[in-house]
Tab-separated table of C-alpha atoms in Angstrom:
chain	number	residue	atom	x	y	z
A	9	ALA	CA	94.316	94.048	112.228
A	10	ILE	CA	94.063	97.821	112.285
A	11	PRO	CA	92.149	99.164	115.273
A	12	CYS	CA	89.010	101.032	114.370
A	13	ARG	CA	89.118	104.720	115.261
A	14	SER	CA	86.021	106.788	115.417
A	15	VAL	CA	85.469	110.513	115.203
A	16	GLN	CA	84.318	110.357	118.800
A	17	SER	CA	87.573	108.736	119.988
A	18	ASP	CA	89.598	111.324	118.059
A	19	ARG	CA	87.659	114.085	119.819
A	20	LEU	CA	88.299	112.451	123.187
A	21	VAL	CA	92.029	112.286	122.462
A	22	ALA	CA	92.068	115.936	121.358
A	23	ARG	CA	90.075	116.956	124.453
A	24	SER	CA	92.414	114.943	126.673
A	25	TYR	CA	95.433	116.653	125.085
A	26	GLN	CA	93.872	120.070	125.679
A	27	MET	CA	93.216	119.250	129.349
A	28	VAL	CA	96.770	117.954	129.866
A	29	LEU	CA	98.113	121.156	128.317
A	30	ALA	CA	95.827	123.317	130.490
A	31	ASP	CA	96.825	121.351	133.619
A	32	THR	CA	100.519	121.663	132.752
A	33	LEU	CA	100.213	125.415	132.231
A	34	GLU	CA	98.346	125.727	135.516
A	35	LEU	CA	101.063	123.708	137.279
A	36	LEU	CA	103.775	125.966	135.839
A	37	HIS	CA	101.734	128.984	136.978
A	38	ILE	CA	101.543	127.601	140.527
A	39	LEU	CA	105.255	126.669	140.590
A	40	ALA	CA	106.071	130.245	139.574
A	41	VAL	CA	103.872	131.463	142.458
A	42	PHE	CA	105.901	129.350	144.896
A	43	THR	CA	109.116	130.722	143.389
A	44	LEU	CA	107.779	134.237	143.938
A	45	LEU	CA	106.934	133.432	147.552
A	46	GLY	CA	110.489	132.184	148.113
A	47	ALA	CA	111.933	135.315	146.533
A	48	LEU	CA	109.705	137.494	148.706
A	49	GLY	CA	110.847	135.586	151.766
A	50	LEU	CA	114.441	136.318	150.788
A	51	THR	CA	113.802	140.029	150.205
A	52	THR	CA	111.856	140.326	153.468
A	53	TYR	CA	114.626	138.576	155.385
A	54	SER	CA	117.295	140.805	153.845
A	55	SER	CA	115.234	143.934	154.526
A	56	ILE	CA	114.932	142.996	158.195
A	57	MET	CA	118.612	142.090	158.512
A	58	VAL	CA	119.799	145.285	156.792
A	59	ALA	CA	118.164	147.255	159.586
A	60	ARG	CA	119.619	145.006	162.315
A	61	THR	CA	123.250	144.535	161.343
A	62	ASN	CA	126.139	146.732	162.400
A	63	GLU	CA	128.801	145.083	160.217
A	64	VAL	CA	129.357	146.648	156.805
A	65	ARG	CA	130.297	143.328	155.162
A	66	ASP	CA	127.131	141.675	156.455
A	67	PHE	CA	125.185	144.729	155.315
A	68	LYS	CA	126.629	144.325	151.812
A	69	ILE	CA	125.620	140.648	151.757
A	70	TYR	CA	122.052	141.427	152.887
A	71	VAL	CA	121.735	144.175	150.290
A	72	GLY	CA	122.929	141.705	147.640
A	73	LEU	CA	120.450	139.075	148.826
A	74	GLY	CA	117.667	141.626	148.575
A	75	GLU	CA	118.699	142.515	145.027
A	76	ALA	CA	118.833	138.834	144.016
A	77	GLY	CA	115.446	138.206	145.601
A	78	GLY	CA	114.029	141.198	143.756
A	79	MET	CA	115.287	139.893	140.415
A	80	VAL	CA	113.851	136.432	141.045
A	81	ALA	CA	110.573	138.037	142.163
A	82	ALA	CA	110.348	140.047	138.927
A	83	LEU	CA	111.126	137.032	136.724
A	84	SER	CA	108.698	134.794	138.573
A	85	THR	CA	105.996	137.481	138.349
A	86	VAL	CA	106.414	137.509	134.567
A	87	ALA	CA	106.258	133.690	134.511
A	88	ILE	CA	103.145	133.753	136.706
A	89	GLY	CA	101.484	136.146	134.287
A	90	VAL	CA	102.433	134.256	131.135
A	91	PHE	CA	101.516	130.801	132.433
A	92	GLY	CA	98.402	132.142	134.153
A	93	VAL	CA	97.045	133.780	131.007
A	94	LEU	CA	97.831	130.713	128.903
A	95	ALA	CA	96.214	128.399	131.467
A	96	ALA	CA	93.099	130.592	131.704
A	97	TRP	CA	92.849	130.631	127.910
A	98	LYS	CA	93.242	126.846	127.614
A	99	ILE	CA	90.731	126.234	130.414
A	100	GLY	CA	88.258	128.404	128.541
A	101	TYR	CA	88.071	131.652	130.482
A	102	THR	CA	87.466	134.827	128.548
A	103	LEU	CA	90.699	136.802	128.868
A	104	ASN	CA	88.818	140.054	129.429
A	105	ASP	CA	86.889	138.775	132.466
A	106	GLY	CA	86.905	141.397	135.220
A	107	TRP	CA	88.980	139.314	137.633
A	108	LEU	CA	91.666	138.779	134.991
A	109	VAL	CA	91.742	142.458	134.018
A	110	ALA	CA	92.132	143.374	137.706
A	111	ALA	CA	95.023	140.898	137.953
A	112	TYR	CA	96.660	142.323	134.806
A	113	ILE	CA	96.575	145.848	136.228
A	114	ALA	CA	97.905	144.757	139.619
A	115	THR	CA	100.651	142.699	137.962
A	116	VAL	CA	101.797	145.679	135.907
A	117	ALA	CA	101.950	147.726	139.120
A	118	VAL	CA	103.959	144.970	140.819
A	119	LEU	CA	106.454	145.047	137.949
A	120	VAL	CA	106.664	148.833	137.451
A	121	VAL	CA	106.749	150.104	141.044
A	122	PRO	CA	109.977	148.279	142.026
A	123	ALA	CA	111.725	149.559	138.896
A	124	LEU	CA	110.807	153.113	139.852
A	125	THR	CA	111.570	152.774	143.558
A	126	PHE	CA	113.564	149.824	144.925
A	127	LYS	CA	115.924	149.715	141.944
A	128	ARG	CA	116.751	153.429	142.209
A	129	TRP	CA	117.178	153.255	145.962
A	130	GLY	CA	119.359	150.163	145.627
A	131	GLU	CA	121.560	151.922	143.096
A	132	LYS	CA	122.113	154.796	145.543
A	133	VAL	CA	123.063	152.329	148.288
A	134	ALA	CA	125.438	150.543	145.873
A	135	GLU	CA	127.100	153.835	144.888
A	136	LEU	CA	127.909	154.429	148.555
A	137	MET	CA	129.164	150.875	149.195
A	138	PRO	CA	132.849	151.443	148.246
A	139	ARG	CA	133.038	154.345	150.682
A	140	ALA	CA	131.271	152.306	153.381
A	141	LEU	CA	133.721	149.422	152.907
A	142	GLU	CA	136.671	151.813	152.922
A	143	GLU	CA	135.464	153.415	156.159
A	144	ASP	CA	134.476	149.969	157.503
A	145	ARG	CA	131.051	151.180	158.571
A	146	ILE	CA	127.521	151.340	157.295
A	147	LEU	CA	126.891	154.886	156.184
A	148	PRO	CA	123.920	156.738	157.682
A	149	GLU	CA	122.817	157.650	154.148
A	150	GLN	CA	122.589	153.958	153.258
A	151	LEU	CA	120.506	153.136	156.303
A	152	GLU	CA	118.279	156.133	155.696
A	153	ILE	CA	117.510	154.914	152.180
A	154	LEU	CA	116.721	151.328	153.195
A	155	THR	CA	114.804	152.060	156.390
A	156	ALA	CA	112.957	155.221	155.363
A	157	THR	CA	109.205	155.428	155.722
A	158	LYS	CA	108.755	155.654	151.950
A	159	TYR	CA	110.686	152.387	151.578
A	160	ARG	CA	108.446	150.628	154.122
A	161	ILE	CA	105.274	152.086	152.582
A	162	THR	CA	106.362	150.825	149.164
A	163	GLU	CA	107.018	147.368	150.634
A	164	MET	CA	103.522	147.357	152.148
A	165	PHE	CA	102.017	148.460	148.828
A	166	MET	CA	103.782	145.588	147.066
A	167	TYR	CA	102.591	143.033	149.603
A	168	SER	CA	99.040	144.381	149.445
A	169	MET	CA	99.055	144.071	145.638
A	170	LEU	CA	100.123	140.435	145.932
A	171	VAL	CA	97.377	139.743	148.478
A	172	PHE	CA	94.891	141.446	146.134
A	173	ILE	CA	96.040	139.321	143.183
A	174	ALA	CA	95.751	136.146	145.276
A	175	TYR	CA	92.235	137.186	146.369
A	176	VAL	CA	91.196	137.865	142.775
A	177	MET	CA	92.624	134.532	141.591
A	178	VAL	CA	90.892	132.511	144.285
A	179	PHE	CA	87.495	134.234	144.552
A	180	LYS	CA	87.112	135.781	141.057
A	181	PRO	CA	84.858	138.559	142.430
A	182	PHE	CA	84.378	140.488	139.182
């Protein structure tokens, strides 16, 4: 015997599929957030250790860890954005809601600012690394770049943007 299917049961199956897809996208969004948090932990750790170490080889490792963390942070930020927008769309939010627009703007800032600052500063430190290794010391110019006030202010700006995005996601104030 062939089971009887109704239009109503077909709609329930379609609705169930849509909810599973929305939940999966939301899960991927949240997993990307946790990946970002891990990457930020790595970059924060390396930033602290760069300022504390006196060994040039350790310094090079911490700089490399910071660069790797920055790359993972950028990739996870893109994943957060993509999965977040898709999840919001599948859940039924209007993609031009104020809280989403605020998150879009902040996310663009979080992606652009490091490319204009941390990447350039890191390249300058990397250019000096062969000389530092040859002289077996951390060069004052390298430390100045990575511990300068503008570097710390940029770090604080980045963290404040992430706190803002989290606030907007949780409370949806606009």
